Short mmCIF file of C-alpha atoms in Angstrom, two decimals:
data_model
loop_
_atom_site.label_atom_id
_atom_site.label_comp_id
_atom_site.label_asym_id
_atom_site.label_seq_id
_atom_site.Cartn_x
_atom_site.Cartn_y
_atom_site.Cartn_z
CA UNK A 3 33.02 103.41 33.77
CA UNK A 4 29.75 105.01 35.28
CA UNK A 5 26.21 104.26 34.23
CA UNK A 6 26.05 107.69 32.59
CA UNK A 7 29.20 107.12 30.41
CA UNK A 8 27.89 103.72 29.34
CA UNK A 9 24.52 105.27 28.41
CA UNK A 10 26.14 108.02 26.33
CA UNK A 11 28.37 105.53 24.51
CA UNK A 12 25.26 103.44 23.60
CA UNK A 13 23.45 106.54 22.25
CA UNK A 14 26.59 107.52 20.19
CA UNK A 15 26.80 104.01 18.83
CA UNK A 16 23.00 103.89 18.00
CA UNK A 17 23.36 107.39 16.26
CA UNK A 18 26.41 106.13 14.28
CA UNK A 19 24.58 103.06 13.20
CA UNK A 20 21.50 105.34 12.11
CA UNK A 21 23.72 107.49 10.16
CA UNK A 22 25.44 104.66 8.33
CA UNK A 23 22.06 103.18 7.59
CA UNK A 24 20.88 106.51 6.18
CA UNK A 25 23.94 106.88 3.97
CA UNK A 26 23.57 103.43 2.78
CA UNK A 27 19.82 104.02 1.81
CA UNK A 28 20.74 107.21 0.09
CA UNK A 29 23.35 105.44 -1.99
CA UNK A 30 20.89 102.67 -2.87
CA UNK A 31 18.38 105.27 -3.84
CA UNK A 32 20.93 107.12 -6.07
CA UNK A 33 22.01 104.03 -7.80
CA UNK A 34 18.43 102.95 -8.46
CA UNK A 35 17.34 106.49 -9.69
CA UNK A 36 20.35 106.59 -12.21
CA UNK A 37 19.69 103.23 -13.53
CA UNK A 38 16.08 104.07 -14.09
CA UNK A 39 16.88 107.34 -15.83
CA UNK A 40 19.41 105.73 -18.33
CA UNK A 41 16.97 104.14 -20.51
CA UNK A 42 14.64 107.16 -21.29
CA UNK A 43 17.66 109.31 -21.60
CA UNK A 44 19.14 107.06 -24.31
CA UNK A 45 15.76 106.91 -26.17
CA UNK A 46 15.56 110.79 -26.10
CA UNK A 47 19.07 111.07 -27.40
CA UNK A 48 18.04 108.83 -30.36
CA UNK A 49 15.12 111.05 -31.06
CA UNK A 50 17.44 114.09 -30.91
CA UNK A 51 19.91 112.46 -33.43
CA UNK A 52 16.99 111.69 -35.84
CA UNK A 53 15.81 115.27 -35.42
CA UNK A 54 19.30 116.55 -36.25
CA UNK A 55 19.50 114.20 -39.32
CA UNK A 56 16.06 115.31 -40.58
CA UNK A 57 17.22 119.03 -40.49
CA UNK A 58 20.26 117.94 -42.39
CA UNK A 59 18.30 115.97 -45.02
CA UNK A 60 15.70 118.85 -45.58
CA UNK A 61 18.19 121.70 -45.47
CA UNK A 62 16.35 122.97 -42.38
CA UNK A 63 18.93 124.78 -40.33
CA UNK A 64 16.59 125.65 -37.50
CA UNK A 65 15.56 122.02 -37.16
CA UNK A 66 19.14 120.80 -37.16
CA UNK A 67 20.14 123.22 -34.65
CA UNK A 68 17.21 122.16 -32.42
CA UNK A 69 18.47 118.58 -32.62
CA UNK A 70 21.97 119.69 -31.58
CA UNK A 71 20.75 121.64 -28.69
CA UNK A 72 18.52 118.72 -27.45
CA UNK A 73 21.50 116.32 -27.94
CA UNK A 74 23.83 118.67 -25.87
CA UNK A 75 21.41 118.96 -22.99
CA UNK A 76 20.84 115.30 -22.99
CA UNK A 77 24.46 114.45 -23.07
CA UNK A 78 24.90 116.58 -20.00
CA UNK A 79 22.10 114.78 -18.08
CA UNK A 80 23.67 111.59 -19.09
CA UNK A 81 26.82 112.50 -17.50
CA UNK A 82 25.25 113.42 -14.29
CA UNK A 83 23.50 109.98 -14.16
CA UNK A 84 26.86 108.19 -14.87
CA UNK A 85 28.49 110.30 -12.23
CA UNK A 86 26.00 109.16 -9.71
CA UNK A 87 26.48 105.63 -10.65
CA UNK A 88 30.29 106.06 -10.45
CA UNK A 89 29.96 107.41 -6.84
CA UNK A 90 27.93 104.44 -5.93
CA UNK A 91 30.36 102.10 -7.53
CA UNK A 92 33.34 103.51 -5.66
CA UNK A 93 31.52 103.31 -2.32
CA UNK A 94 30.61 99.83 -2.84
CA UNK A 95 33.95 98.68 -4.21
CA UNK A 96 32.58 97.90 -7.77
CA UNK A 97 34.13 100.75 -9.64
CA UNK A 98 35.86 98.96 -12.69
CA UNK A 99 39.55 100.23 -13.23
CA UNK A 100 41.14 99.05 -16.52
CA UNK A 101 44.64 100.35 -15.76
CA UNK A 102 47.31 100.91 -18.24
CA UNK A 103 50.33 103.19 -18.66
CA UNK A 104 48.78 106.68 -19.27
CA UNK A 105 50.80 109.40 -20.77
CA UNK A 106 49.46 112.27 -18.93
CA UNK A 107 50.82 115.19 -21.09
CA UNK A 108 48.89 114.50 -24.19
CA UNK A 109 45.81 113.22 -22.43
CA UNK A 110 45.45 116.34 -20.22
CA UNK A 111 46.25 118.73 -23.23
CA UNK A 112 43.60 116.84 -25.39
CA UNK A 113 40.78 116.80 -22.81
CA UNK A 114 41.32 120.38 -21.57
CA UNK A 115 41.37 121.69 -25.10
CA UNK A 116 38.21 119.98 -26.03
CA UNK A 117 36.36 121.36 -22.78
CA UNK A 118 37.77 124.92 -23.73
CA UNK A 119 36.11 124.70 -27.14
CA UNK A 120 32.80 124.86 -25.52
CA UNK A 121 33.42 128.12 -23.75
CA UNK A 122 35.38 130.16 -26.21
CA UNK A 123 35.21 133.49 -24.10
CA UNK A 124 37.42 131.97 -21.43
CA UNK A 125 41.05 131.49 -22.07
CA UNK A 126 42.59 128.10 -21.29
CA UNK A 127 46.39 128.12 -20.34
CA UNK A 128 48.16 124.74 -20.58
CA UNK A 129 51.55 123.86 -19.09
CA UNK A 130 51.89 120.04 -19.42
CA UNK A 131 54.86 117.66 -20.07
CA UNK A 132 55.64 116.48 -23.51
CA UNK A 133 54.76 112.98 -24.43
CA UNK A 134 56.58 110.21 -22.62
CA UNK A 135 57.79 112.52 -19.81
CA UNK A 136 55.25 111.90 -17.07
CA UNK A 137 53.29 108.55 -16.98
CA UNK A 138 51.16 106.70 -14.32
CA UNK A 139 49.42 103.37 -14.14
CA UNK A 140 45.71 104.33 -14.17
CA UNK A 141 42.51 103.90 -15.99
CA UNK A 142 42.73 106.39 -18.95
CA UNK A 143 38.93 106.82 -19.25
CA UNK A 144 38.75 107.80 -15.30
CA UNK A 145 41.78 110.09 -15.67
CA UNK A 146 39.90 111.88 -18.52
CA UNK A 147 36.97 111.98 -16.21
CA UNK A 148 39.01 113.73 -13.57
CA UNK A 149 40.30 116.25 -16.01
CA UNK A 150 37.17 117.04 -17.75
CA UNK A 151 35.20 117.44 -14.43
CA UNK A 152 37.73 119.74 -13.11
CA UNK A 153 38.04 121.90 -16.30
CA UNK A 154 34.37 122.01 -16.74
CA UNK A 155 33.95 123.26 -13.10
CA UNK A 156 36.76 125.86 -13.61
CA UNK A 157 35.17 127.16 -16.96
CA UNK A 158 31.75 127.49 -15.22
CA UNK A 159 33.17 129.84 -12.52
CA UNK A 160 35.99 131.52 -14.34
CA UNK A 161 33.67 134.36 -15.47
CA UNK A 162 32.89 135.44 -18.95
CA UNK A 163 36.39 136.85 -19.53
CA UNK A 164 38.33 134.73 -17.09
CA UNK A 165 41.22 132.44 -17.40
CA UNK A 166 41.59 128.62 -16.56
CA UNK A 167 45.08 127.41 -15.89
CA UNK A 168 45.91 123.68 -16.34
CA UNK A 169 49.18 122.30 -15.16
CA UNK A 170 50.76 118.90 -14.62
CA UNK A 171 53.92 118.38 -12.61
CA UNK A 172 55.60 115.80 -10.54
CA UNK A 173 55.45 115.96 -6.88
CA UNK A 174 56.76 113.34 -4.37
CA UNK A 175 56.24 110.32 -6.65
CA UNK A 176 52.86 111.63 -7.84
CA UNK A 177 51.64 113.19 -10.91
CA UNK A 178 50.08 116.52 -9.67
CA UNK A 179 47.10 117.74 -12.02
CA UNK A 180 46.19 121.31 -11.20
CA UNK A 181 43.30 123.16 -12.59
CA UNK A 182 42.96 126.77 -11.28
CA UNK A 183 40.71 129.71 -12.34
CA UNK A 184 40.42 133.39 -11.80
CA UNK A 185 36.67 133.38 -10.99
CA UNK A 186 34.33 133.53 -7.94
CA UNK A 187 36.62 131.71 -5.38
CA UNK A 188 35.62 129.83 -2.34
CA UNK A 189 34.48 131.07 1.05
CA UNK A 190 36.94 130.25 3.97
CA UNK A 191 36.42 126.86 5.42
CA UNK A 192 34.10 125.49 2.75
CA UNK A 193 36.67 124.21 0.24
CA UNK A 194 36.95 120.48 1.32
CA UNK A 195 33.22 120.12 1.62
CA UNK A 196 32.91 120.71 -2.13
CA UNK A 197 34.20 117.04 -2.63
CA UNK A 198 31.17 115.74 -0.73
CA UNK A 199 28.20 114.45 -2.80
CA UNK A 200 25.65 117.24 -3.53
CA UNK A 201 27.78 119.80 -1.65
CA UNK A 202 27.52 123.24 -3.23
CA UNK A 203 28.76 126.69 -2.33
CA UNK A 204 25.71 128.80 -1.93
CA UNK A 205 26.14 132.17 -3.44
CA UNK A 206 23.13 134.14 -4.82
CA UNK A 207 25.19 135.54 -7.60
CA UNK A 208 26.16 132.20 -8.96
CA UNK A 209 23.41 129.90 -7.69
CA UNK A 210 21.91 129.23 -11.26
CA UNK A 211 25.28 127.81 -12.38
CA UNK A 212 26.40 126.13 -9.39
CA UNK A 213 25.44 122.62 -10.50
CA UNK A 214 24.25 119.66 -8.44
CA UNK A 215 27.37 119.00 -6.66
CA UNK A 216 28.29 115.75 -8.30
CA UNK A 217 31.29 116.31 -10.45
CA UNK A 218 33.92 117.25 -7.79
CA UNK A 219 32.76 114.31 -5.65
CA UNK A 220 33.51 111.87 -8.52
CA UNK A 221 37.03 113.53 -8.93
CA UNK A 222 37.62 112.72 -5.22
CA UNK A 223 36.30 109.37 -5.36
CA UNK A 224 38.31 108.17 -8.59
CA UNK A 225 41.49 109.84 -7.12
CA UNK A 226 41.01 107.62 -4.03
CA UNK A 227 40.19 104.50 -6.05
CA UNK A 228 43.54 105.13 -7.81
CA UNK A 229 45.52 105.52 -4.43
CA UNK A 230 45.74 109.33 -4.97
CA UNK A 231 43.94 112.27 -3.44
CA UNK A 232 42.19 115.49 -4.32
CA UNK A 233 42.53 118.89 -2.70
CA UNK A 234 41.28 122.47 -3.19
CA UNK A 235 42.68 126.01 -2.22
CA UNK A 236 41.10 129.45 -2.60
CA UNK A 237 42.22 132.60 -0.96
CA UNK A 238 38.56 133.66 -0.67
CA UNK A 239 35.65 135.02 -2.55
CA UNK A 240 36.42 136.80 -5.69
CA UNK A 241 40.08 135.37 -5.64
CA UNK A 242 39.77 132.28 -7.88
CA UNK A 243 40.33 128.65 -6.80
CA UNK A 244 42.74 125.89 -7.48
CA UNK A 245 41.89 122.24 -7.36
CA UNK A 246 44.75 119.60 -7.37
CA UNK A 247 44.64 115.86 -7.87
CA UNK A 248 47.67 113.54 -7.10
CA UNK A 249 48.09 110.24 -8.93
CA UNK A 250 50.75 107.76 -8.07
CA UNK A 251 53.48 107.57 -10.97
CA UNK A 252 55.05 104.57 -12.46
CA UNK A 253 58.75 104.43 -11.95
CA UNK A 254 61.20 105.32 -13.13
CA UNK A 255 60.01 108.70 -14.45
CA UNK A 256 61.79 110.87 -17.00
CA UNK A 257 62.05 114.40 -15.37
CA UNK A 258 64.53 115.87 -17.73
CA UNK A 259 62.17 116.16 -20.84
CA UNK A 260 60.79 119.35 -22.49
CA UNK A 261 57.30 120.66 -21.72
CA UNK A 262 54.67 122.09 -23.98
CA UNK A 263 53.19 125.57 -23.41
CA UNK A 264 50.39 126.59 -25.69
CA UNK A 265 49.57 130.12 -27.00
CA UNK A 266 49.89 133.70 -25.68
CA UNK A 267 51.09 134.95 -22.26
CA UNK A 268 48.72 134.28 -19.41
CA UNK A 269 46.82 136.88 -17.60
CA UNK A 270 48.89 138.69 -14.87
CA UNK A 271 46.42 137.78 -12.16
CA UNK A 272 46.41 134.08 -13.02
CA UNK A 273 46.29 132.09 -9.64
CA UNK A 274 49.30 129.87 -9.72
CA UNK A 275 51.49 128.13 -7.17
CA UNK A 276 54.97 129.73 -6.42
CA UNK A 277 57.70 128.40 -8.74
CA UNK A 278 55.23 127.46 -11.54
CA UNK A 279 56.67 127.61 -15.06
CA UNK A 280 55.46 130.52 -17.41
CA UNK A 281 52.26 129.68 -18.84
CA UNK A 282 50.54 130.26 -22.17
CA UNK A 283 47.08 130.53 -23.32
CA UNK A 284 45.09 128.10 -25.60
CA UNK A 285 42.36 129.03 -27.82
CA UNK A 286 40.52 126.50 -30.07
CA UNK A 287 41.88 126.62 -33.66
CA UNK A 288 38.55 127.56 -35.10
CA UNK A 289 38.77 130.71 -32.96
CA UNK A 290 42.13 131.75 -33.72
CA UNK A 291 45.68 130.62 -34.29
CA UNK A 292 47.46 128.71 -31.56
CA UNK A 293 51.18 128.60 -31.34
CA UNK A 294 53.35 125.92 -29.62
CA UNK A 295 56.59 126.72 -27.72
CA UNK A 296 58.93 124.07 -26.46
CA UNK A 297 60.95 125.01 -23.33
CA UNK A 298 63.93 122.95 -22.20
#
């Protein structure tokens, strides 16, 4: 090895060490900032609850609505703080996983329906296995976090009259959770970067609703912590996006059971993988009548 090569290797090693130190410093800062934000957010949430109760006691609908709006905004901020802490916990190997046998069909259906109730103009289509058909050994709270983050992201970018499709299938010994939407799509070559912390797709038409780039990073890290993975696919801008998470299944699995499909026929342009079962659309009960069809 010549002197020039040795010098280049030393520079590369020094640059690598500097980059690792910078990443560690960033993670420490994020963790400290998140911890410091938790207490004031909790105090503000208590005040918002008090405001809401005062509105109820006094029969003041405006005051009650103000308390509800404040509480909702604070809840979103608290989720961002917890997401930051979770990223730090995964990277330092301190993320607590309380694993149990998780029945994915009912869990995914419940979480996705709850998220859809917050955006009634977007149709949610569910194609999930019935209870007891598809199970994995995982932390149920973290699986709920994966589903809620993916569905929230899809609802955000589906458009005012778009469709979000949620499916759960078995794939090579893994549970495959798929969340797709008919919205803005992703520019070619930028998909996998969205799983990086603070990564966002810059688009002037959607900049206000693009978020902070934390939720998908949390999905990726939690999936990895379970021995799984997360991937994204989009045919391009304006053609929707599909996010998939694979989690190892417990064995043996029952694969001959029925699946539940909720609601009406899905939109014809719904982005779905080849061979997917027919999907139906779910609407919150307070917004309309939901029907359940069991297919064998």
